[in-house]
Amino acid sequence: LRDSQALLEGHFELSSGLHSERYFQCALVLMDPRRAEGLARALVEHVSAEVDVVVGPALGAVIWAHELARALGTRALFTERKDGAMSLRRGFSIAAGEKALVVEDVVTTGGSAGEVIDVVQASGGRPVGVATIVDRSGSNPFAARGLELWALATAEAKAWLPKDCPLCARGDKAVKPGSRTGT
């Protein structure tokens, strides 16, 4: 992450709404196809589930879903927001009983991946776990759903509610570099 300048330090508003002093811009890692392919191959060695389809939320996990699907020999889908709700669009579908690996580039609260899990289940698919480049959650947010979390890297990165953010308290303005805005 450091080599590709994907680890940013400063004052950031995450897509979860939390504030943090670190931001992982995984798009900078994934823009190199050879590096993305290598990372996906490294991660799938640890995935201990049978997978029929890989599904990730747009925009951050589109490339990551594609690379993991290629490494697993499956197809890749992505979800998008429509009227504020995550959904499958563009003719994508998941057949009843298909085993879906849900992917995200960075997991903090698990919110976006959780929404994808809901879409998979509503489509009749069966989520088998979540795979991520960086897990900054501190614990598996999917454990209550009975799902394993596989990560290439685990990072400690403090995150605060805006009202508790020490960076805001000293007058620093948060930057929102992610793909989800207005939520």
mmCIF file of C-alpha atoms in Angstrom:
data_model
loop_
_atom_site.group_PDB
_atom_site.id
_atom_site.type_symbol
_atom_site.label_atom_id
_atom_site.label_comp_id
_atom_site.label_asym_id
_atom_site.label_seq_id
_atom_site.Cartn_x
_atom_site.Cartn_y
_atom_site.Cartn_z
ATOM 1 C CA LEU A 1 0.000 0.000 0.000
ATOM 2 C CA ARG A 2 2.823 2.374 0.816
ATOM 3 C CA ASP A 3 4.691 1.505 -2.416
ATOM 4 C CA SER A 4 1.655 2.470 -4.486
ATOM 5 C CA GLN A 5 0.927 5.520 -2.301
ATOM 6 C CA ALA A 6 -2.446 4.002 -1.350
ATOM 7 C CA LEU A 7 -2.009 4.665 2.375
ATOM 8 C CA LEU A 8 -2.969 8.271 2.999
ATOM 9 C CA GLU A 9 -2.499 10.076 6.291
ATOM 10 C CA GLY A 10 -4.356 13.201 7.386
ATOM 11 C CA HIS A 11 -8.025 13.776 8.342
ATOM 12 C CA PHE A 12 -10.590 11.777 6.405
ATOM 13 C CA GLU A 13 -14.310 11.135 6.391
ATOM 14 C CA LEU A 14 -14.858 7.479 5.594
ATOM 15 C CA SER A 15 -17.853 6.166 3.631
ATOM 16 C CA SER A 16 -19.237 4.934 6.980
ATOM 17 C CA GLY A 17 -19.373 8.561 8.169
ATOM 18 C CA LEU A 18 -16.609 7.955 10.708
ATOM 19 C CA HIS A 19 -13.491 10.127 10.753
ATOM 20 C CA SER A 20 -9.957 8.707 10.691
ATOM 21 C CA GLU A 21 -6.329 9.739 10.448
ATOM 22 C CA ARG A 22 -5.682 7.034 7.811
ATOM 23 C CA TYR A 23 -7.343 6.314 4.489
ATOM 24 C CA PHE A 24 -6.644 3.365 2.219
ATOM 25 C CA GLN A 25 -7.112 4.331 -1.434
ATOM 26 C CA CYS A 26 -6.953 0.810 -2.855
ATOM 27 C CA ALA A 27 -7.675 2.048 -6.370
ATOM 28 C CA LEU A 28 -4.014 3.113 -6.446
ATOM 29 C CA VAL A 29 -2.960 -0.485 -5.765
ATOM 30 C CA LEU A 30 -5.460 -1.990 -8.205
ATOM 31 C CA MET A 31 -4.610 0.340 -11.109
ATOM 32 C CA ASP A 32 -1.618 -1.908 -11.852
ATOM 33 C CA PRO A 33 -3.112 -5.076 -13.391
ATOM 34 C CA ARG A 34 -0.106 -7.224 -12.480
ATOM 35 C CA ARG A 35 -0.210 -6.099 -8.869
ATOM 36 C CA ALA A 36 -4.004 -6.559 -8.685
ATOM 37 C CA GLU A 37 -3.720 -10.044 -10.154
ATOM 38 C CA GLY A 38 -0.960 -10.971 -7.701
ATOM 39 C CA LEU A 39 -2.933 -9.713 -4.716
ATOM 40 C CA ALA A 40 -6.022 -11.653 -5.818
ATOM 41 C CA ARG A 41 -4.026 -14.858 -6.307
ATOM 42 C CA ALA A 42 -2.494 -14.426 -2.847
ATOM 43 C CA LEU A 43 -5.882 -13.942 -1.200
ATOM 44 C CA VAL A 44 -7.723 -16.820 -2.886
ATOM 45 C CA GLU A 45 -5.171 -19.221 -1.400
ATOM 46 C CA HIS A 46 -6.783 -18.454 1.981
ATOM 47 C CA VAL A 47 -10.434 -18.619 0.915
ATOM 48 C CA SER A 48 -11.664 -21.884 2.369
ATOM 49 C CA ALA A 49 -15.080 -21.930 0.722
ATOM 50 C CA GLU A 50 -16.473 -23.086 -2.590
ATOM 51 C CA VAL A 51 -17.390 -20.048 -4.693
ATOM 52 C CA ASP A 52 -19.722 -19.782 -7.715
ATOM 53 C CA VAL A 53 -19.742 -15.994 -8.084
ATOM 54 C CA VAL A 54 -17.883 -12.980 -6.682
ATOM 55 C CA VAL A 55 -19.888 -9.838 -5.849
ATOM 56 C CA GLY A 56 -18.651 -6.431 -4.698
ATOM 57 C CA PRO A 57 -20.090 -2.944 -4.337
ATOM 58 C CA ALA A 58 -19.424 -0.325 -6.993
ATOM 59 C CA LEU A 59 -17.274 1.587 -7.311
ATOM 60 C CA GLY A 60 -14.476 0.633 -4.966
ATOM 61 C CA ALA A 61 -14.695 -3.138 -5.331
ATOM 62 C CA VAL A 62 -15.423 -3.524 -9.055
ATOM 63 C CA ILE A 63 -11.805 -4.205 -10.063
ATOM 64 C CA TRP A 64 -11.182 -6.259 -6.920
ATOM 65 C CA ALA A 65 -14.251 -8.451 -7.601
ATOM 66 C CA HIS A 66 -13.093 -8.987 -11.174
ATOM 67 C CA GLU A 67 -9.569 -9.986 -10.146
ATOM 68 C CA LEU A 68 -10.757 -12.367 -7.416
ATOM 69 C CA ALA A 69 -13.268 -13.929 -9.813
ATOM 70 C CA ARG A 70 -10.525 -14.419 -12.382
ATOM 71 C CA ALA A 71 -8.277 -16.063 -9.779
ATOM 72 C CA LEU A 72 -11.155 -18.326 -8.683
ATOM 73 C CA GLY A 73 -12.357 -19.084 -12.226
ATOM 74 C CA THR A 74 -15.849 -17.684 -11.582
ATOM 75 C CA ARG A 75 -17.813 -14.724 -12.841
ATOM 76 C CA ALA A 76 -17.735 -11.258 -11.269
ATOM 77 C CA LEU A 77 -20.723 -9.052 -10.492
ATOM 78 C CA PHE A 78 -21.094 -5.707 -8.786
ATOM 79 C CA THR A 79 -23.910 -3.967 -7.023
ATOM 80 C CA GLU A 80 -24.876 -0.332 -7.414
ATOM 81 C CA ARG A 81 -27.072 2.055 -5.502
ATOM 82 C CA LYS A 82 -30.454 2.808 -6.998
ATOM 83 C CA ASP A 83 -32.643 5.239 -5.069
ATOM 84 C CA GLY A 84 -30.225 4.850 -2.140
ATOM 85 C CA ALA A 85 -30.464 1.060 -1.975
ATOM 86 C CA MET A 86 -27.813 -1.427 -3.091
ATOM 87 C CA SER A 87 -29.019 -3.620 -5.967
ATOM 88 C CA LEU A 88 -27.940 -5.787 -8.865
ATOM 89 C CA ARG A 89 -28.387 -3.963 -12.166
ATOM 90 C CA ARG A 90 -27.155 -4.225 -15.790
ATOM 91 C CA GLY A 91 -28.752 -7.654 -16.216
ATOM 92 C CA PHE A 92 -26.712 -9.216 -13.392
ATOM 93 C CA SER A 93 -28.384 -12.011 -11.461
ATOM 94 C CA ILE A 94 -27.564 -14.645 -8.885
ATOM 95 C CA ALA A 95 -29.254 -18.019 -9.165
ATOM 96 C CA ALA A 96 -30.909 -19.624 -6.160
ATOM 97 C CA GLY A 97 -28.325 -21.485 -4.108
ATOM 98 C CA GLU A 98 -25.273 -19.965 -5.808
ATOM 99 C CA LYS A 99 -22.377 -19.559 -3.397
ATOM 100 C CA ALA A 100 -21.253 -15.923 -3.414
ATOM 101 C CA LEU A 101 -17.989 -14.493 -2.156
ATOM 102 C CA VAL A 102 -18.657 -10.877 -1.189
ATOM 103 C CA VAL A 103 -15.671 -8.585 -1.645
ATOM 104 C CA GLU A 104 -14.703 -5.098 -0.564
ATOM 105 C CA ASP A 105 -11.455 -3.205 -0.971
ATOM 106 C CA VAL A 106 -11.401 -1.971 2.663
ATOM 107 C CA VAL A 107 -13.576 -3.139 5.562
ATOM 108 C CA THR A 108 -14.096 -0.695 8.431
ATOM 109 C CA THR A 109 -17.635 -1.155 9.738
ATOM 110 C CA GLY A 110 -18.688 -3.702 7.128
ATOM 111 C CA GLY A 111 -21.609 -1.533 6.024
ATOM 112 C CA SER A 112 -21.231 -1.717 2.242
ATOM 113 C CA ALA A 113 -20.302 -5.407 2.241
ATOM 114 C CA GLY A 114 -23.256 -6.038 4.552
ATOM 115 C CA GLU A 115 -25.565 -4.420 2.017
ATOM 116 C CA VAL A 116 -24.103 -6.674 -0.700
ATOM 117 C CA ILE A 117 -24.688 -9.714 1.538
ATOM 118 C CA ASP A 118 -28.338 -8.635 1.822
ATOM 119 C CA VAL A 119 -28.607 -8.359 -1.991
ATOM 120 C CA VAL A 120 -27.077 -11.829 -2.427
ATOM 121 C CA GLN A 121 -29.533 -13.320 0.070
ATOM 122 C CA ALA A 122 -32.524 -11.488 -1.454
ATOM 123 C CA SER A 123 -31.514 -12.940 -4.831
ATOM 124 C CA GLY A 124 -31.549 -16.469 -3.427
ATOM 125 C CA GLY A 125 -27.770 -16.763 -3.299
ATOM 126 C CA ARG A 126 -25.766 -17.978 -0.347
ATOM 127 C CA PRO A 127 -22.945 -15.751 0.951
ATOM 128 C CA VAL A 128 -19.913 -17.870 1.893
ATOM 129 C CA GLY A 129 -17.674 -15.135 3.295
ATOM 130 C CA VAL A 130 -16.127 -11.727 2.707
ATOM 131 C CA ALA A 131 -12.705 -11.054 1.157
ATOM 132 C CA THR A 132 -10.897 -7.724 1.431
ATOM 133 C CA ILE A 133 -7.558 -6.128 0.731
ATOM 134 C CA VAL A 134 -7.477 -4.270 4.067
ATOM 135 C CA ASP A 135 -9.363 -5.133 7.232
ATOM 136 C CA ARG A 136 -9.378 -2.137 9.544
ATOM 137 C CA SER A 137 -12.466 -3.271 11.479
ATOM 138 C CA GLY A 138 -10.705 -4.524 14.600
ATOM 139 C CA SER A 139 -12.931 -7.612 14.574
ATOM 140 C CA ASN A 140 -14.953 -9.520 12.008
ATOM 141 C CA PRO A 141 -18.156 -7.485 11.503
ATOM 142 C CA PHE A 142 -19.675 -10.467 9.641
ATOM 143 C CA ALA A 143 -19.195 -13.041 12.404
ATOM 144 C CA ALA A 144 -22.767 -12.522 13.664
ATOM 145 C CA ARG A 145 -23.937 -13.597 10.201
ATOM 146 C CA GLY A 146 -21.783 -16.723 10.405
ATOM 147 C CA LEU A 147 -19.387 -15.481 7.722
ATOM 148 C CA GLU A 148 -15.623 -15.561 7.715
ATOM 149 C CA LEU A 149 -13.551 -12.508 6.762
ATOM 150 C CA TRP A 150 -10.400 -13.084 4.709
ATOM 151 C CA ALA A 151 -7.968 -10.155 4.412
ATOM 152 C CA LEU A 152 -4.590 -9.576 2.819
ATOM 153 C CA ALA A 153 -3.708 -7.015 5.470
ATOM 154 C CA THR A 154 -5.019 -6.061 8.873
ATOM 155 C CA ALA A 155 -4.437 -2.457 9.841
ATOM 156 C CA GLU A 156 -5.007 -0.531 13.000
ATOM 157 C CA ALA A 157 -6.517 2.783 12.067
ATOM 158 C CA LYS A 158 -8.433 4.788 14.616
ATOM 159 C CA ALA A 159 -11.883 5.968 13.657
ATOM 160 C CA TRP A 160 -14.258 8.280 15.485
ATOM 161 C CA LEU A 161 -17.759 9.594 15.237
ATOM 162 C CA PRO A 162 -17.468 13.187 13.956
ATOM 163 C CA LYS A 163 -18.596 14.542 17.349
ATOM 164 C CA ASP A 164 -15.739 12.653 19.065
ATOM 165 C CA CYS A 165 -13.051 13.293 16.449
ATOM 166 C CA PRO A 166 -9.930 14.887 17.980
ATOM 167 C CA LEU A 167 -8.900 16.156 14.540
ATOM 168 C CA CYS A 168 -12.175 18.078 14.209
ATOM 169 C CA ALA A 169 -11.742 19.357 17.778
ATOM 170 C CA ARG A 170 -8.469 21.013 16.817
ATOM 171 C CA GLY A 171 -10.106 22.621 13.771
ATOM 172 C CA ASP A 172 -8.909 20.334 10.964
ATOM 173 C CA LYS A 173 -11.377 19.811 8.120
ATOM 174 C CA ALA A 174 -12.043 16.226 7.017
ATOM 175 C CA VAL A 175 -11.501 15.229 3.374
ATOM 176 C CA LYS A 176 -13.806 12.621 1.813
ATOM 177 C CA PRO A 177 -11.785 10.823 -0.882
ATOM 178 C CA GLY A 178 -14.051 7.755 -1.273
ATOM 179 C CA SER A 179 -16.526 6.921 -3.998
ATOM 180 C CA ARG A 180 -19.694 7.163 -1.892
ATOM 181 C CA THR A 181 -20.789 10.744 -1.406
ATOM 182 C CA GLY A 182 -23.827 12.294 0.152
ATOM 183 C CA THR A 183 -24.482 9.352 2.494
#
